Amino acid sequence: MSEYSHARAPMEEPAGFSFENTMRNEMLQRAATSGSPLPSATKTGTTIVGMIFDGGVVLGADTRATNDTTIAEKNCEKIHYIADNIYCCGAGTAADTEKTTDLISSQLELLRMNSKSQPRVVTACTLLKRMLFRYQGHISAALVLGGCDVNGPHIFNIAPHGSTFSQPYTTMGSGSLAAMAVFETEWRESMDERAATELVKKAILAGVFNDLGSGSNCDTTVIRVDGTVTVTRGAVTPNDPLKLRSMINRSSKMTIPLGATPVLSSTYTPFTLADVTVTEMETE
């Protein structure tokens, strides 16, 4: 157990204010004054956006997953399926965002089968915010929820501690400021699908080129009020290495031809089913 944790004997939950973290906070203050290293938050990087257009919503995300200063994955999928009419972009810890959206997706599917109707976007927002608030921000999942239902298109911004708000466009992640600058400059009401998709791509690219934690490609998902959905992986690939690699002229000495390594001997042993021994598995 960490020296900064404080275990309490099992008892009934006290009424009124809780001061159970007082001793822990005092230990943290003493450690800070004595020069001891303090626990730090995990650094994450992502750019996710969402906006409403005249006929649906468009979600966008970059595809870089980082582990501190190391790029762990160049083609990470950050737009998660919630329901047929609802998708969710996740920023923060990849495991938290993926499992949180999977859990809410299964709950909405049970609700759909029970109510025999399409789930509403505000229902998914309520389930997500209640779960995140229950853990007081310890689940590192900053979400952009988007979808269309009987009330039209919706975009919700969900913070890791559970607060939410709805706007025509929103951004999250470490590259959110660069993306928001693009939205605040070029967003207009009643944009068509093509213009909205191009604006989302431009906002994601602003995060890719201005934030070290964001990078690689741009994924987009278009959800329309008529029920159709278009998921595009790699809608924009600004960092495709194939074009740069084709510009490099390699020496022919670096290309080893077939058969350059001599074969000293070879043996061929035929294999038949008669050589296989089948053992019954114990089932009791």
PDB file of C-alpha atoms in Angstrom:
ATOM      1  CA  MET A   1       0.000   0.000   0.000  1.00  0.00           C
ATOM      2  CA  SER A   2       1.262   3.479  -0.869  1.00  0.00           C
ATOM      3  CA  GLU A   3       2.377   5.766   1.921  1.00  0.00           C
ATOM      4  CA  TYR A   4      -0.089   8.327   0.597  1.00  0.00           C
ATOM      5  CA  SER A   5      -3.132   6.050   1.028  1.00  0.00           C
ATOM      6  CA  HIS A   6      -5.157   5.919   4.189  1.00  0.00           C
ATOM      7  CA  ALA A   7      -7.077   2.764   5.050  1.00  0.00           C
ATOM      8  CA  ARG A   8     -10.107   3.091   7.283  1.00  0.00           C
ATOM      9  CA  ALA A   9     -11.676   0.340   9.352  1.00  0.00           C
ATOM     10  CA  PRO A  10     -15.001  -0.882   7.982  1.00  0.00           C
ATOM     11  CA  MET A  11     -17.801   1.050   9.598  1.00  0.00           C
ATOM     12  CA  GLU A  12     -20.986   2.798   8.751  1.00  0.00           C
ATOM     13  CA  GLU A  13     -20.724   5.749   6.398  1.00  0.00           C
ATOM     14  CA  PRO A  14     -20.562   8.962   8.465  1.00  0.00           C
ATOM     15  CA  ALA A  15     -23.193  11.598   7.959  1.00  0.00           C
ATOM     16  CA  GLY A  16     -22.336  15.147   6.921  1.00  0.00           C
ATOM     17  CA  PHE A  17     -18.909  16.214   5.648  1.00  0.00           C
ATOM     18  CA  SER A  18     -16.121  13.681   5.086  1.00  0.00           C
ATOM     19  CA  PHE A  19     -12.584  14.426   6.309  1.00  0.00           C
ATOM     20  CA  GLU A  20     -11.072  11.034   5.493  1.00  0.00           C
ATOM     21  CA  ASN A  21      -8.423  12.560   3.190  1.00  0.00           C
ATOM     22  CA  THR A  22      -7.107  15.016   5.777  1.00  0.00           C
ATOM     23  CA  MET A  23      -4.187  12.814   6.858  1.00  0.00           C
ATOM     24  CA  ARG A  24      -3.323  12.037   3.257  1.00  0.00           C
ATOM     25  CA  ASN A  25      -3.264  15.722   2.319  1.00  0.00           C
ATOM     26  CA  GLU A  26      -1.005  16.519   5.281  1.00  0.00           C
ATOM     27  CA  MET A  27       1.434  13.804   4.176  1.00  0.00           C
ATOM     28  CA  LEU A  28       1.433  15.241   0.646  1.00  0.00           C
ATOM     29  CA  GLN A  29       2.200  18.717   1.971  1.00  0.00           C
ATOM     30  CA  ARG A  30       5.061  17.417   4.114  1.00  0.00           C
ATOM     31  CA  ALA A  31       6.447  15.490   1.156  1.00  0.00           C
ATOM     32  CA  ALA A  32       6.297  18.606  -1.030  1.00  0.00           C
ATOM     33  CA  THR A  33       8.246  20.704   1.489  1.00  0.00           C
ATOM     34  CA  SER A  34      10.876  17.982   2.057  1.00  0.00           C
ATOM     35  CA  GLY A  35      11.613  17.560  -1.644  1.00  0.00           C
ATOM     36  CA  SER A  36      10.151  14.056  -2.038  1.00  0.00           C
ATOM     37  CA  PRO A  37       8.645  13.240  -5.444  1.00  0.00           C
ATOM     38  CA  LEU A  38       4.894  13.669  -5.564  1.00  0.00           C
ATOM     39  CA  PRO A  39       2.535  11.451  -7.574  1.00  0.00           C
ATOM     40  CA  SER A  40       1.778  13.037 -10.912  1.00  0.00           C
ATOM     41  CA  ALA A  41      -1.090  12.655 -13.329  1.00  0.00           C
ATOM     42  CA  THR A  42      -0.652  10.564 -16.447  1.00  0.00           C
ATOM     43  CA  LYS A  43       0.004  12.679 -19.517  1.00  0.00           C
ATOM     44  CA  THR A  44      -2.298  11.886 -22.422  1.00  0.00           C
ATOM     45  CA  GLY A  45      -2.767  13.390 -25.851  1.00  0.00           C
ATOM     46  CA  THR A  46      -5.757  13.460 -28.205  1.00  0.00           C
ATOM     47  CA  THR A  47      -7.834  15.747 -30.406  1.00  0.00           C
ATOM     48  CA  ILE A  48     -11.536  14.893 -30.699  1.00  0.00           C
ATOM     49  CA  VAL A  49     -14.304  17.116 -32.059  1.00  0.00           C
ATOM     50  CA  GLY A  50     -17.991  17.026 -32.866  1.00  0.00           C
ATOM     51  CA  MET A  51     -20.388  19.413 -34.583  1.00  0.00           C
ATOM     52  CA  ILE A  52     -23.999  19.602 -35.735  1.00  0.00           C
ATOM     53  CA  PHE A  53     -24.861  20.268 -39.362  1.00  0.00           C
ATOM     54  CA  ASP A  54     -28.153  20.639 -41.192  1.00  0.00           C
ATOM     55  CA  GLY A  55     -29.195  16.981 -41.180  1.00  0.00           C
ATOM     56  CA  GLY A  56     -27.019  15.255 -38.599  1.00  0.00           C
ATOM     57  CA  VAL A  57     -23.733  15.355 -36.720  1.00  0.00           C
ATOM     58  CA  VAL A  58     -20.088  14.810 -37.634  1.00  0.00           C
ATOM     59  CA  LEU A  59     -17.525  13.381 -35.202  1.00  0.00           C
ATOM     60  CA  GLY A  60     -13.765  13.469 -35.756  1.00  0.00           C
ATOM     61  CA  ALA A  61     -10.668  12.188 -33.993  1.00  0.00           C
ATOM     62  CA  ASP A  62      -6.951  11.743 -34.532  1.00  0.00           C
ATOM     63  CA  THR A  63      -5.377   8.279 -34.324  1.00  0.00           C
ATOM     64  CA  ARG A  64      -2.257   8.708 -32.153  1.00  0.00           C
ATOM     65  CA  ALA A  65      -2.029   6.873 -28.821  1.00  0.00           C
ATOM     66  CA  THR A  66       0.838   7.890 -26.528  1.00  0.00           C
ATOM     67  CA  ASN A  67       2.521   6.475 -23.459  1.00  0.00           C
ATOM     68  CA  ASP A  68       4.105   9.537 -21.865  1.00  0.00           C
ATOM     69  CA  THR A  69       6.601  10.656 -24.553  1.00  0.00           C
ATOM     70  CA  THR A  70       6.380   7.407 -26.541  1.00  0.00           C
ATOM     71  CA  ILE A  71       3.992   6.896 -29.461  1.00  0.00           C
ATOM     72  CA  ALA A  72       2.399   3.553 -28.602  1.00  0.00           C
ATOM     73  CA  GLU A  73      -0.038   3.312 -31.541  1.00  0.00           C
ATOM     74  CA  LYS A  74      -0.243   5.262 -34.796  1.00  0.00           C
ATOM     75  CA  ASN A  75      -3.682   4.080 -35.902  1.00  0.00           C
ATOM     76  CA  CYS A  76      -5.760   3.976 -32.710  1.00  0.00           C
ATOM     77  CA  GLU A  77      -9.540   4.062 -33.144  1.00  0.00           C
ATOM     78  CA  LYS A  78     -10.995   6.745 -30.867  1.00  0.00           C
ATOM     79  CA  ILE A  79     -14.570   6.936 -32.213  1.00  0.00           C
ATOM     80  CA  HIS A  80     -16.518   4.260 -30.341  1.00  0.00           C
ATOM     81  CA  TYR A  81     -19.853   2.670 -31.189  1.00  0.00           C
ATOM     82  CA  ILE A  82     -22.633   3.254 -28.641  1.00  0.00           C
ATOM     83  CA  ALA A  83     -25.764   2.451 -30.642  1.00  0.00           C
ATOM     84  CA  ASP A  84     -26.823   2.448 -34.278  1.00  0.00           C
ATOM     85  CA  ASN A  85     -27.638   6.157 -34.008  1.00  0.00           C
ATOM     86  CA  ILE A  86     -25.062   7.185 -31.372  1.00  0.00           C
ATOM     87  CA  TYR A  87     -21.267   7.277 -31.445  1.00  0.00           C
ATOM     88  CA  CYS A  88     -18.768   8.646 -28.927  1.00  0.00           C
ATOM     89  CA  CYS A  89     -15.235  10.053 -29.218  1.00  0.00           C
ATOM     90  CA  GLY A  90     -12.911   9.339 -26.290  1.00  0.00           C
ATOM     91  CA  ALA A  91      -9.890  11.222 -24.944  1.00  0.00           C
ATOM     92  CA  GLY A  92      -7.778  10.271 -21.944  1.00  0.00           C
ATOM     93  CA  THR A  93      -6.741   6.755 -20.986  1.00  0.00           C
ATOM     94  CA  ALA A  94      -7.498   4.404 -23.891  1.00  0.00           C
ATOM     95  CA  ALA A  95      -8.622   1.516 -21.664  1.00  0.00           C
ATOM     96  CA  ASP A  96     -10.962   3.789 -19.684  1.00  0.00           C
ATOM     97  CA  THR A  97     -12.620   5.285 -22.759  1.00  0.00           C
ATOM     98  CA  GLU A  98     -13.031   1.924 -24.493  1.00  0.00           C
ATOM     99  CA  LYS A  99     -14.466   0.011 -21.544  1.00  0.00           C
ATOM    100  CA  THR A 100     -16.681   2.907 -20.446  1.00  0.00           C
ATOM    101  CA  THR A 101     -18.276   3.192 -23.891  1.00  0.00           C
ATOM    102  CA  ASP A 102     -18.614  -0.609 -24.152  1.00  0.00           C
ATOM    103  CA  LEU A 103     -20.447  -0.730 -20.819  1.00  0.00           C
ATOM    104  CA  ILE A 104     -22.881   2.035 -21.735  1.00  0.00           C
ATOM    105  CA  SER A 105     -23.381   0.502 -25.182  1.00  0.00           C
ATOM    106  CA  SER A 106     -24.479  -2.809 -23.637  1.00  0.00           C
ATOM    107  CA  GLN A 107     -26.838  -1.009 -21.247  1.00  0.00           C
ATOM    108  CA  LEU A 108     -28.429   0.919 -24.111  1.00  0.00           C
ATOM    109  CA  GLU A 109     -28.869  -2.292 -26.110  1.00  0.00           C
ATOM    110  CA  LEU A 110     -30.747  -3.861 -23.179  1.00  0.00           C
ATOM    111  CA  LEU A 111     -32.871  -0.705 -22.934  1.00  0.00           C
ATOM    112  CA  ARG A 112     -33.603  -0.836 -26.667  1.00  0.00           C
ATOM    113  CA  MET A 113     -34.754  -4.466 -26.478  1.00  0.00           C
ATOM    114  CA  ASN A 114     -36.875  -3.722 -23.412  1.00  0.00           C
ATOM    115  CA  SER A 115     -38.510  -0.538 -24.715  1.00  0.00           C
ATOM    116  CA  LYS A 116     -38.579  -1.649 -28.379  1.00  0.00           C
ATOM    117  CA  SER A 117     -37.571   1.851 -29.430  1.00  0.00           C
ATOM    118  CA  GLN A 118     -34.457   3.658 -30.541  1.00  0.00           C
ATOM    119  CA  PRO A 119     -32.378   4.991 -27.623  1.00  0.00           C
ATOM    120  CA  ARG A 120     -32.093   8.746 -27.255  1.00  0.00           C
ATOM    121  CA  VAL A 121     -28.798  10.586 -27.138  1.00  0.00           C
ATOM    122  CA  VAL A 122     -29.639  12.258 -23.826  1.00  0.00           C
ATOM    123  CA  THR A 123     -30.134   8.796 -22.306  1.00  0.00           C
ATOM    124  CA  ALA A 124     -26.596   7.798 -23.262  1.00  0.00           C
ATOM    125  CA  CYS A 125     -25.349  11.119 -21.894  1.00  0.00           C
ATOM    126  CA  THR A 126     -27.116  10.531 -18.573  1.00  0.00           C
ATOM    127  CA  LEU A 127     -25.710   7.013 -18.198  1.00  0.00           C
ATOM    128  CA  LEU A 128     -22.187   8.218 -18.978  1.00  0.00           C
ATOM    129  CA  LYS A 129     -22.260  11.227 -16.661  1.00  0.00           C
ATOM    130  CA  ARG A 130     -23.672   9.187 -13.757  1.00  0.00           C
ATOM    131  CA  MET A 131     -20.943   6.567 -14.118  1.00  0.00           C
ATOM    132  CA  LEU A 132     -18.120   9.114 -14.374  1.00  0.00           C
ATOM    133  CA  PHE A 133     -19.451  11.175 -11.457  1.00  0.00           C
ATOM    134  CA  ARG A 134     -19.601   8.043  -9.321  1.00  0.00           C
ATOM    135  CA  TYR A 135     -15.818   7.661  -9.683  1.00  0.00           C
ATOM    136  CA  GLN A 136     -15.095  11.379  -9.128  1.00  0.00           C
ATOM    137  CA  GLY A 137     -12.812  11.760 -12.128  1.00  0.00           C
ATOM    138  CA  HIS A 138     -10.611   8.726 -11.430  1.00  0.00           C
ATOM    139  CA  ILE A 139     -11.836   7.228 -14.709  1.00  0.00           C
ATOM    140  CA  SER A 140      -9.826   9.206 -17.246  1.00  0.00           C
ATOM    141  CA  ALA A 141     -12.449   9.507 -19.973  1.00  0.00           C
ATOM    142  CA  ALA A 142     -13.204  12.856 -21.609  1.00  0.00           C
ATOM    143  CA  LEU A 143     -15.962  12.215 -24.147  1.00  0.00           C
ATOM    144  CA  VAL A 144     -17.680  13.886 -27.086  1.00  0.00           C
ATOM    145  CA  LEU A 145     -21.041  12.190 -27.571  1.00  0.00           C
ATOM    146  CA  GLY A 146     -22.961  12.640 -30.794  1.00  0.00           C
ATOM    147  CA  GLY A 147     -26.016  11.160 -32.413  1.00  0.00           C
ATOM    148  CA  CYS A 148     -29.507  11.652 -33.854  1.00  0.00           C
ATOM    149  CA  ASP A 149     -32.865  10.608 -32.418  1.00  0.00           C
ATOM    150  CA  VAL A 150     -36.509  11.649 -32.595  1.00  0.00           C
ATOM    151  CA  ASN A 151     -35.564  15.091 -31.272  1.00  0.00           C
ATOM    152  CA  GLY A 152     -32.934  15.708 -33.953  1.00  0.00           C
ATOM    153  CA  PRO A 153     -29.113  15.832 -33.864  1.00  0.00           C
ATOM    154  CA  HIS A 154     -27.255  16.310 -30.570  1.00  0.00           C
ATOM    155  CA  ILE A 155     -23.663  16.915 -29.432  1.00  0.00           C
ATOM    156  CA  PHE A 156     -22.689  16.549 -25.752  1.00  0.00           C
ATOM    157  CA  ASN A 157     -19.396  17.340 -24.057  1.00  0.00           C
ATOM    158  CA  ILE A 158     -18.768  15.018 -21.075  1.00  0.00           C
ATOM    159  CA  ALA A 159     -15.889  15.757 -18.671  1.00  0.00           C
ATOM    160  CA  PRO A 160     -14.114  12.979 -16.685  1.00  0.00           C
ATOM    161  CA  HIS A 161     -15.757  14.084 -13.415  1.00  0.00           C
ATOM    162  CA  GLY A 162     -19.263  13.902 -14.899  1.00  0.00           C
ATOM    163  CA  SER A 163     -20.215  17.457 -15.858  1.00  0.00           C
ATOM    164  CA  THR A 164     -21.879  17.822 -19.265  1.00  0.00           C
ATOM    165  CA  PHE A 165     -23.085  20.523 -21.610  1.00  0.00           C
ATOM    166  CA  SER A 166     -24.583  20.623 -25.088  1.00  0.00           C
ATOM    167  CA  GLN A 167     -23.365  22.910 -27.867  1.00  0.00           C
ATOM    168  CA  PRO A 168     -23.521  23.015 -31.682  1.00  0.00           C
ATOM    169  CA  TYR A 169     -19.798  22.185 -31.730  1.00  0.00           C
ATOM    170  CA  THR A 170     -17.268  21.101 -29.139  1.00  0.00           C
ATOM    171  CA  THR A 171     -13.697  19.830 -28.764  1.00  0.00           C
ATOM    172  CA  MET A 172     -11.831  17.784 -26.163  1.00  0.00           C
ATOM    173  CA  GLY A 173      -8.300  16.566 -25.562  1.00  0.00           C
ATOM    174  CA  SER A 174      -4.864  18.153 -25.445  1.00  0.00           C
ATOM    175  CA  GLY A 175      -5.326  19.528 -28.972  1.00  0.00           C
ATOM    176  CA  SER A 176      -8.767  20.945 -28.227  1.00  0.00           C
ATOM    177  CA  LEU A 177      -7.628  24.580 -28.174  1.00  0.00           C
ATOM    178  CA  ALA A 178      -6.231  24.410 -31.713  1.00  0.00           C
ATOM    179  CA  ALA A 179      -9.368  22.644 -32.931  1.00  0.00           C
ATOM    180  CA  MET A 180     -11.665  25.094 -31.150  1.00  0.00           C
ATOM    181  CA  ALA A 181      -9.867  28.001 -32.828  1.00  0.00           C
ATOM    182  CA  VAL A 182     -10.848  26.556 -36.210  1.00  0.00           C
ATOM    183  CA  PHE A 183     -14.476  26.059 -35.149  1.00  0.00           C
ATOM    184  CA  GLU A 184     -14.840  29.541 -33.683  1.00  0.00           C
ATOM    185  CA  THR A 185     -13.428  31.043 -36.860  1.00  0.00           C
ATOM    186  CA  GLU A 186     -15.243  29.094 -39.566  1.00  0.00           C
ATOM    187  CA  TRP A 187     -18.359  27.483 -38.013  1.00  0.00           C
ATOM    188  CA  ARG A 188     -21.681  28.684 -39.415  1.00  0.00           C
ATOM    189  CA  GLU A 189     -25.266  27.688 -38.712  1.00  0.00           C
ATOM    190  CA  SER A 190     -27.051  25.286 -41.070  1.00  0.00           C
ATOM    191  CA  MET A 191     -23.881  24.008 -42.746  1.00  0.00           C
ATOM    192  CA  ASP A 192     -24.352  21.154 -45.193  1.00  0.00           C
ATOM    193  CA  GLU A 193     -22.769  17.718 -44.684  1.00  0.00           C
ATOM    194  CA  ARG A 194     -19.840  18.265 -47.036  1.00  0.00           C
ATOM    195  CA  ALA A 195     -18.835  21.614 -45.519  1.00  0.00           C
ATOM    196  CA  ALA A 196     -19.238  20.252 -41.974  1.00  0.00           C
ATOM    197  CA  THR A 197     -17.078  17.210 -42.725  1.00  0.00           C
ATOM    198  CA  GLU A 198     -14.337  19.367 -44.230  1.00  0.00           C
ATOM    199  CA  LEU A 199     -14.441  21.682 -41.200  1.00  0.00           C
ATOM    200  CA  VAL A 200     -14.110  18.714 -38.825  1.00  0.00           C
ATOM    201  CA  LYS A 201     -11.105  17.455 -40.807  1.00  0.00           C
ATOM    202  CA  LYS A 202      -9.510  20.893 -40.660  1.00  0.00           C
ATOM    203  CA  ALA A 203     -10.077  21.097 -36.895  1.00  0.00           C
ATOM    204  CA  ILE A 204      -8.488  17.671 -36.336  1.00  0.00           C
ATOM    205  CA  LEU A 205      -5.502  18.586 -38.503  1.00  0.00           C
ATOM    206  CA  ALA A 206      -5.049  21.751 -36.441  1.00  0.00           C
ATOM    207  CA  GLY A 207      -4.672  19.547 -33.379  1.00  0.00           C
ATOM    208  CA  VAL A 208      -2.415  17.095 -35.213  1.00  0.00           C
ATOM    209  CA  PHE A 209       0.064  19.786 -36.309  1.00  0.00           C
ATOM    210  CA  ASN A 210      -0.051  21.943 -33.153  1.00  0.00           C
ATOM    211  CA  ASP A 211      -0.166  19.355 -30.358  1.00  0.00           C
ATOM    212  CA  LEU A 212       2.583  16.817 -29.666  1.00  0.00           C
ATOM    213  CA  GLY A 213       0.112  14.359 -28.149  1.00  0.00           C
ATOM    214  CA  SER A 214      -2.034  14.270 -31.314  1.00  0.00           C
ATOM    215  CA  GLY A 215      -0.969  12.950 -34.668  1.00  0.00           C
ATOM    216  CA  SER A 216      -1.157  10.380 -37.459  1.00  0.00           C
ATOM    217  CA  ASN A 217      -4.475  10.276 -39.315  1.00  0.00           C
ATOM    218  CA  CYS A 218      -7.976  11.734 -39.058  1.00  0.00           C
ATOM    219  CA  ASP A 219     -11.079   9.538 -38.626  1.00  0.00           C
ATOM    220  CA  THR A 220     -14.611  10.831 -39.212  1.00  0.00           C
ATOM    221  CA  THR A 221     -18.103   9.514 -38.510  1.00  0.00           C
ATOM    222  CA  VAL A 222     -21.239  11.077 -39.998  1.00  0.00           C
ATOM    223  CA  ILE A 223     -24.587  10.295 -38.316  1.00  0.00           C
ATOM    224  CA  ARG A 224     -27.659  11.494 -40.193  1.00  0.00           C
ATOM    225  CA  VAL A 225     -31.232  12.054 -39.043  1.00  0.00           C
ATOM    226  CA  ASP A 226     -32.479   9.547 -41.636  1.00  0.00           C
ATOM    227  CA  GLY A 227     -30.677   6.767 -39.734  1.00  0.00           C
ATOM    228  CA  THR A 228     -27.695   6.275 -42.044  1.00  0.00           C
ATOM    229  CA  VAL A 229     -24.141   6.341 -40.717  1.00  0.00           C
ATOM    230  CA  THR A 230     -20.821   6.699 -42.553  1.00  0.00           C
ATOM    231  CA  VAL A 231     -17.689   5.659 -40.670  1.00  0.00           C
ATOM    232  CA  THR A 232     -14.441   6.621 -42.427  1.00  0.00           C
ATOM    233  CA  ARG A 233     -11.119   5.345 -41.130  1.00  0.00           C
ATOM    234  CA  GLY A 234      -8.195   7.393 -42.400  1.00  0.00           C
ATOM    235  CA  ALA A 235     -10.299  10.160 -43.945  1.00  0.00           C
ATOM    236  CA  VAL A 236      -7.132  12.267 -44.009  1.00  0.00           C
ATOM    237  CA  THR A 237      -3.613  10.797 -43.873  1.00  0.00           C
ATOM    238  CA  PRO A 238      -1.234  13.782 -43.734  1.00  0.00           C
ATOM    239  CA  ASN A 239       1.644  11.724 -42.335  1.00  0.00           C
ATOM    240  CA  ASP A 240       1.616   8.864 -44.837  1.00  0.00           C
ATOM    241  CA  PRO A 241       5.257   7.652 -45.048  1.00  0.00           C
ATOM    242  CA  LEU A 242       4.854   5.875 -48.408  1.00  0.00           C
ATOM    243  CA  LYS A 243       5.205   9.083 -50.390  1.00  0.00           C
ATOM    244  CA  LEU A 244       8.427  10.011 -48.595  1.00  0.00           C
ATOM    245  CA  ARG A 245       9.834   6.503 -48.871  1.00  0.00           C
ATOM    246  CA  SER A 246       9.246   6.453 -52.621  1.00  0.00           C
ATOM    247  CA  MET A 247      11.447   9.545 -52.969  1.00  0.00           C
ATOM    248  CA  ILE A 248      14.466   7.743 -51.531  1.00  0.00           C
ATOM    249  CA  ASN A 249      16.709   6.057 -54.099  1.00  0.00           C
ATOM    250  CA  ARG A 250      18.165   2.968 -52.469  1.00  0.00           C
ATOM    251  CA  SER A 251      21.282   1.272 -53.741  1.00  0.00           C
ATOM    252  CA  SER A 252      20.831  -2.045 -55.520  1.00  0.00           C
ATOM    253  CA  LYS A 253      23.337  -3.518 -53.082  1.00  0.00           C
ATOM    254  CA  MET A 254      20.743  -3.082 -50.321  1.00  0.00           C
ATOM    255  CA  THR A 255      18.276  -5.351 -52.168  1.00  0.00           C
ATOM    256  CA  ILE A 256      19.132  -9.030 -51.649  1.00  0.00           C
ATOM    257  CA  PRO A 257      17.924 -11.136 -54.615  1.00  0.00           C
ATOM    258  CA  LEU A 258      16.019 -14.393 -54.209  1.00  0.00           C
ATOM    259  CA  GLY A 259      18.371 -17.368 -53.885  1.00  0.00           C
ATOM    260  CA  ALA A 260      21.337 -15.374 -52.628  1.00  0.00           C
ATOM    261  CA  THR A 261      21.589 -17.607 -49.549  1.00  0.00           C
ATOM    262  CA  PRO A 262      22.771 -21.122 -50.539  1.00  0.00           C
ATOM    263  CA  VAL A 263      20.778 -24.148 -49.339  1.00  0.00           C
ATOM    264  CA  LEU A 264      23.191 -26.880 -48.156  1.00  0.00           C
ATOM    265  CA  SER A 265      20.599 -29.623 -47.683  1.00  0.00           C
ATOM    266  CA  SER A 266      16.838 -30.161 -47.483  1.00  0.00           C
ATOM    267  CA  THR A 267      14.630 -32.931 -46.105  1.00  0.00           C
ATOM    268  CA  TYR A 268      10.959 -33.565 -46.880  1.00  0.00           C
ATOM    269  CA  THR A 269       8.858 -35.591 -44.394  1.00  0.00           C
ATOM    270  CA  PRO A 270       5.238 -36.291 -45.405  1.00  0.00           C
ATOM    271  CA  PHE A 271       2.613 -35.801 -42.726  1.00  0.00           C
ATOM    272  CA  THR A 272      -0.700 -37.677 -42.578  1.00  0.00           C
ATOM    273  CA  LEU A 273      -3.647 -37.836 -40.192  1.00  0.00           C
ATOM    274  CA  ALA A 274      -2.552 -41.319 -39.131  1.00  0.00           C
ATOM    275  CA  ASP A 275       0.328 -39.704 -37.237  1.00  0.00           C
ATOM    276  CA  VAL A 276      -2.098 -37.692 -35.079  1.00  0.00           C
ATOM    277  CA  THR A 277      -3.014 -39.021 -31.637  1.00  0.00           C
ATOM    278  CA  VAL A 278      -6.483 -37.966 -30.465  1.00  0.00           C
ATOM    279  CA  THR A 279      -7.022 -37.770 -26.687  1.00  0.00           C
ATOM    280  CA  GLU A 280     -10.505 -37.373 -25.237  1.00  0.00           C
ATOM    281  CA  MET A 281     -11.004 -34.328 -23.054  1.00  0.00           C
ATOM    282  CA  GLU A 282     -12.230 -34.777 -19.514  1.00  0.00           C
ATOM    283  CA  THR A 283     -15.634 -33.177 -19.122  1.00  0.00           C
ATOM    284  CA  GLU A 284     -16.485 -34.099 -15.547  1.00  0.00           C
TER     285      GLU A 284
END
